[in-house]
Amino acid sequence: MRIAAWFCLSFLMAIPAFSPAMAAVDAVGPSGFTVSQKTHITAAPDAVWAALIQIGKWWSPEHSYSDVAANMALDAKAGGCFCEALPGGGSVQHMVVVFAKPAAMLRLRGALGPMQQMGVDGALTWTLTAKDGGTDLTMRYAVGGYVPGGFDGLSKGVDAVLSQQVTRLQRFVETGAPAAKTP
């Protein structure tokens, strides 16, 4: 239970930390929400794809159950798992791949983080489009189901966390390091 409570707290703590750079909560209602973010990455779609599927190299360890991003793996084929190895032989299935078209689109289904214990499901779509010598990347996560108290607060936390991941992916592709270096 410590992990689930910590993960929920991480989602909520991310809200103020990432508000200025947040993506967008596109829609929120009594039965779900949609968040999205678009960014331009100065690399070809095949390079962005190669980085995207190396999720353990750029995903924030703060938003993992093991506190180690390298424990995460993504098998980018239909039925493939976005999974995480846990200490002691445990594991977490974060999402399942339902559509994979290399260098173009990756779609996964599942409930991320604390939403795993709720009555919700989601579709996370990454779209890569060649543009101006680089790649326009669009991330969209649509979540539906039931959450006591509604989706408003949850949507903002998810938006903040996924905005952070998109930024980390972009940095990883463009610089080789997912986190900004501090002076």
CSV table of C-alpha atoms in Angstrom, one decimal:
chain,number,residue,atom,x,y,z
A,1,MET,CA,0.0,0.0,0.0
A,2,ARG,CA,2.9,2.4,0.5
A,3,ILE,CA,3.6,2.3,-3.2
A,4,ALA,CA,0.0,3.1,-4.2
A,5,ALA,CA,-0.2,5.9,-1.7
A,6,TRP,CA,3.1,7.3,-2.7
A,7,PHE,CA,2.2,7.1,-6.4
A,8,CYS,CA,-1.1,9.0,-5.8
A,9,LEU,CA,0.9,11.6,-3.9
A,10,SER,CA,3.4,11.9,-6.7
A,11,PHE,CA,0.5,12.6,-9.2
A,12,LEU,CA,-0.9,15.4,-6.9
A,13,MET,CA,2.5,16.9,-6.1
A,14,ALA,CA,3.3,17.2,-9.8
A,15,ILE,CA,0.5,19.6,-10.3
A,16,PRO,CA,2.2,22.8,-9.0
A,17,ALA,CA,5.6,21.8,-10.1
A,18,PHE,CA,4.7,21.5,-13.7
A,19,SER,CA,1.8,24.0,-14.1
A,20,PRO,CA,3.7,26.5,-16.3
A,21,ALA,CA,4.7,23.8,-18.8
A,22,MET,CA,1.6,21.7,-18.6
A,23,ALA,CA,0.0,20.3,-21.6
A,24,ALA,CA,-3.7,20.6,-21.9
A,25,VAL,CA,-6.7,19.0,-20.1
A,26,ASP,CA,-8.7,19.0,-23.3
A,27,ALA,CA,-11.9,17.8,-21.7
A,28,VAL,CA,-13.2,16.6,-18.3
A,29,GLY,CA,-16.6,15.4,-17.4
A,30,PRO,CA,-18.4,13.1,-14.9
A,31,SER,CA,-17.3,9.9,-16.8
A,32,GLY,CA,-13.7,10.8,-17.9
A,33,PHE,CA,-11.1,13.2,-19.3
A,34,THR,CA,-8.7,13.7,-22.1
A,35,VAL,CA,-5.2,15.3,-21.9
A,36,SER,CA,-2.8,16.0,-24.7
A,37,GLN,CA,0.5,17.6,-25.5
A,38,LYS,CA,2.2,18.5,-28.8
A,39,THR,CA,5.8,19.2,-29.3
A,40,HIS,CA,8.3,19.4,-32.1
A,41,ILE,CA,11.4,17.2,-31.7
A,42,THR,CA,14.5,17.9,-33.8
A,43,ALA,CA,15.0,14.3,-35.0
A,44,ALA,CA,13.4,12.1,-37.7
A,45,PRO,CA,10.4,10.0,-36.8
A,46,ASP,CA,12.4,6.8,-36.8
A,47,ALA,CA,14.8,8.2,-34.2
A,48,VAL,CA,11.9,9.5,-32.1
A,49,TRP,CA,10.3,6.0,-32.4
A,50,ALA,CA,13.5,4.3,-31.3
A,51,ALA,CA,13.7,6.5,-28.2
A,52,LEU,CA,10.0,6.2,-27.4
A,53,ILE,CA,10.1,2.5,-27.2
A,54,GLN,CA,13.2,2.6,-24.9
A,55,ILE,CA,10.9,3.9,-22.1
A,56,GLY,CA,13.2,2.8,-19.3
A,57,LYS,CA,15.7,5.4,-20.5
A,58,TRP,CA,13.5,8.5,-20.4
A,59,TRP,CA,10.5,7.9,-18.1
A,60,SER,CA,10.8,9.6,-14.8
A,61,PRO,CA,11.8,7.2,-12.0
A,62,GLU,CA,9.6,9.3,-9.7
A,63,HIS,CA,6.6,7.9,-11.5
A,64,SER,CA,7.4,4.3,-11.2
A,65,TYR,CA,6.7,1.7,-8.6
A,66,SER,CA,10.3,0.6,-8.2
A,67,ASP,CA,11.8,4.1,-8.2
A,68,VAL,CA,14.1,2.9,-11.1
A,69,ALA,CA,13.1,3.8,-14.6
A,70,ALA,CA,15.4,1.2,-16.0
A,71,ASN,CA,13.1,-1.4,-14.6
A,72,MET,CA,10.5,-0.4,-17.2
A,73,ALA,CA,10.2,-2.0,-20.6
A,74,LEU,CA,7.9,-1.6,-23.6
A,75,ASP,CA,7.4,-4.4,-26.1
A,76,ALA,CA,6.1,-2.3,-29.1
A,77,LYS,CA,3.9,-4.8,-30.8
A,78,ALA,CA,0.2,-5.6,-30.5
A,79,GLY,CA,-0.3,-7.4,-27.2
A,80,GLY,CA,3.1,-6.2,-26.0
A,81,CYS,CA,3.5,-5.0,-22.4
A,82,PHE,CA,4.6,-1.7,-20.9
A,83,CYS,CA,5.7,-3.4,-17.8
A,84,GLU,CA,8.0,-2.8,-14.8
A,85,ALA,CA,10.1,-5.3,-12.9
A,86,LEU,CA,9.9,-4.9,-9.1
A,87,PRO,CA,12.4,-6.0,-6.5
A,88,GLY,CA,11.9,-9.5,-5.2
A,89,GLY,CA,10.5,-10.8,-8.5
A,90,GLY,CA,7.4,-8.8,-8.6
A,91,SER,CA,6.1,-6.9,-11.6
A,92,VAL,CA,3.6,-4.3,-12.8
A,93,GLN,CA,1.7,-4.2,-16.1
A,94,HIS,CA,1.2,-0.5,-16.7
A,95,MET,CA,-0.4,-0.8,-20.2
A,96,VAL,CA,-0.9,-3.1,-23.1
A,97,VAL,CA,0.1,-2.2,-26.7
A,98,VAL,CA,-3.0,-2.3,-29.0
A,99,PHE,CA,-1.5,-0.6,-32.1
A,100,ALA,CA,2.1,-0.2,-33.2
A,101,LYS,CA,3.1,1.4,-36.5
A,102,PRO,CA,6.9,2.1,-36.3
A,103,ALA,CA,7.8,5.8,-36.7
A,104,ALA,CA,4.1,6.7,-36.9
A,105,MET,CA,1.9,5.7,-34.0
A,106,LEU,CA,1.9,3.8,-30.8
A,107,ARG,CA,-1.4,3.2,-28.8
A,108,LEU,CA,-1.6,1.6,-25.4
A,109,ARG,CA,-4.5,0.7,-23.2
A,110,GLY,CA,-4.6,0.8,-19.4
A,111,ALA,CA,-4.8,2.9,-16.3
A,112,LEU,CA,-1.6,4.5,-15.2
A,113,GLY,CA,-0.4,4.8,-11.7
A,114,PRO,CA,-3.0,5.2,-9.0
A,115,MET,CA,-5.7,4.8,-11.6
A,116,GLN,CA,-5.0,1.0,-11.6
A,117,GLN,CA,-7.0,0.7,-8.4
A,118,MET,CA,-9.9,2.7,-9.7
A,119,GLY,CA,-12.8,1.7,-12.1
A,120,VAL,CA,-11.2,3.4,-15.1
A,121,ASP,CA,-9.4,2.5,-18.4
A,122,GLY,CA,-7.6,4.7,-20.8
A,123,ALA,CA,-6.1,4.9,-24.3
A,124,LEU,CA,-2.6,6.5,-24.6
A,125,THR,CA,-1.7,7.4,-28.2
A,126,TRP,CA,1.6,8.7,-29.4
A,127,THR,CA,1.6,10.1,-32.9
A,128,LEU,CA,4.7,10.9,-34.8
A,129,THR,CA,4.5,13.1,-38.0
A,130,ALA,CA,7.5,14.2,-40.1
A,131,LYS,CA,7.7,18.0,-40.3
A,132,ASP,CA,10.4,20.6,-41.0
A,133,GLY,CA,13.2,18.1,-40.8
A,134,GLY,CA,12.1,16.8,-37.5
A,135,THR,CA,9.0,15.2,-35.8
A,136,ASP,CA,5.8,16.6,-34.5
A,137,LEU,CA,4.9,14.4,-31.5
A,138,THR,CA,1.4,14.3,-30.2
A,139,MET,CA,0.6,12.5,-26.9
A,140,ARG,CA,-3.1,12.0,-26.1
A,141,TYR,CA,-4.5,10.1,-23.1
A,142,ALA,CA,-8.3,9.5,-22.9
A,143,VAL,CA,-9.6,8.0,-19.6
A,144,GLY,CA,-13.1,6.9,-18.8
A,145,GLY,CA,-14.9,5.1,-16.1
A,146,TYR,CA,-15.9,6.0,-12.5
A,147,VAL,CA,-14.0,7.9,-9.9
A,148,PRO,CA,-15.7,9.0,-6.6
A,149,GLY,CA,-15.6,12.8,-6.5
A,150,GLY,CA,-15.1,13.1,-10.2
A,151,PHE,CA,-12.2,13.5,-12.6
A,152,ASP,CA,-11.3,17.2,-12.3
A,153,GLY,CA,-8.4,16.9,-9.8
A,154,LEU,CA,-7.2,13.6,-11.3
A,155,SER,CA,-7.1,15.0,-14.8
A,156,LYS,CA,-4.8,17.8,-13.7
A,157,GLY,CA,-2.4,15.4,-12.0
A,158,VAL,CA,-2.3,13.1,-15.0
A,159,ASP,CA,-1.8,16.1,-17.3
A,160,ALA,CA,1.2,17.2,-15.2
A,161,VAL,CA,2.8,13.8,-15.0
A,162,LEU,CA,2.4,13.1,-18.7
A,163,SER,CA,3.6,16.6,-19.6
A,164,GLN,CA,6.8,15.8,-17.7
A,165,GLN,CA,7.2,12.5,-19.6
A,166,VAL,CA,6.8,14.2,-23.0
A,167,THR,CA,9.5,16.8,-22.0
A,168,ARG,CA,11.8,14.0,-20.8
A,169,LEU,CA,11.3,12.1,-24.1
A,170,GLN,CA,12.1,15.2,-26.1
A,171,ARG,CA,15.2,15.9,-24.0
A,172,PHE,CA,16.3,12.3,-24.3
A,173,VAL,CA,16.0,12.4,-28.1
A,174,GLU,CA,17.7,15.8,-28.6
A,175,THR,CA,20.4,15.6,-25.9
A,176,GLY,CA,20.7,12.0,-24.8
A,177,ALA,CA,19.7,12.8,-21.2
A,178,PRO,CA,16.0,12.9,-20.1
A,179,ALA,CA,16.5,15.3,-17.3
A,180,ALA,CA,17.7,18.9,-17.5
A,181,LYS,CA,21.1,19.5,-16.1
A,182,THR,CA,21.3,21.7,-13.1
A,183,PRO,CA,24.2,24.2,-12.7
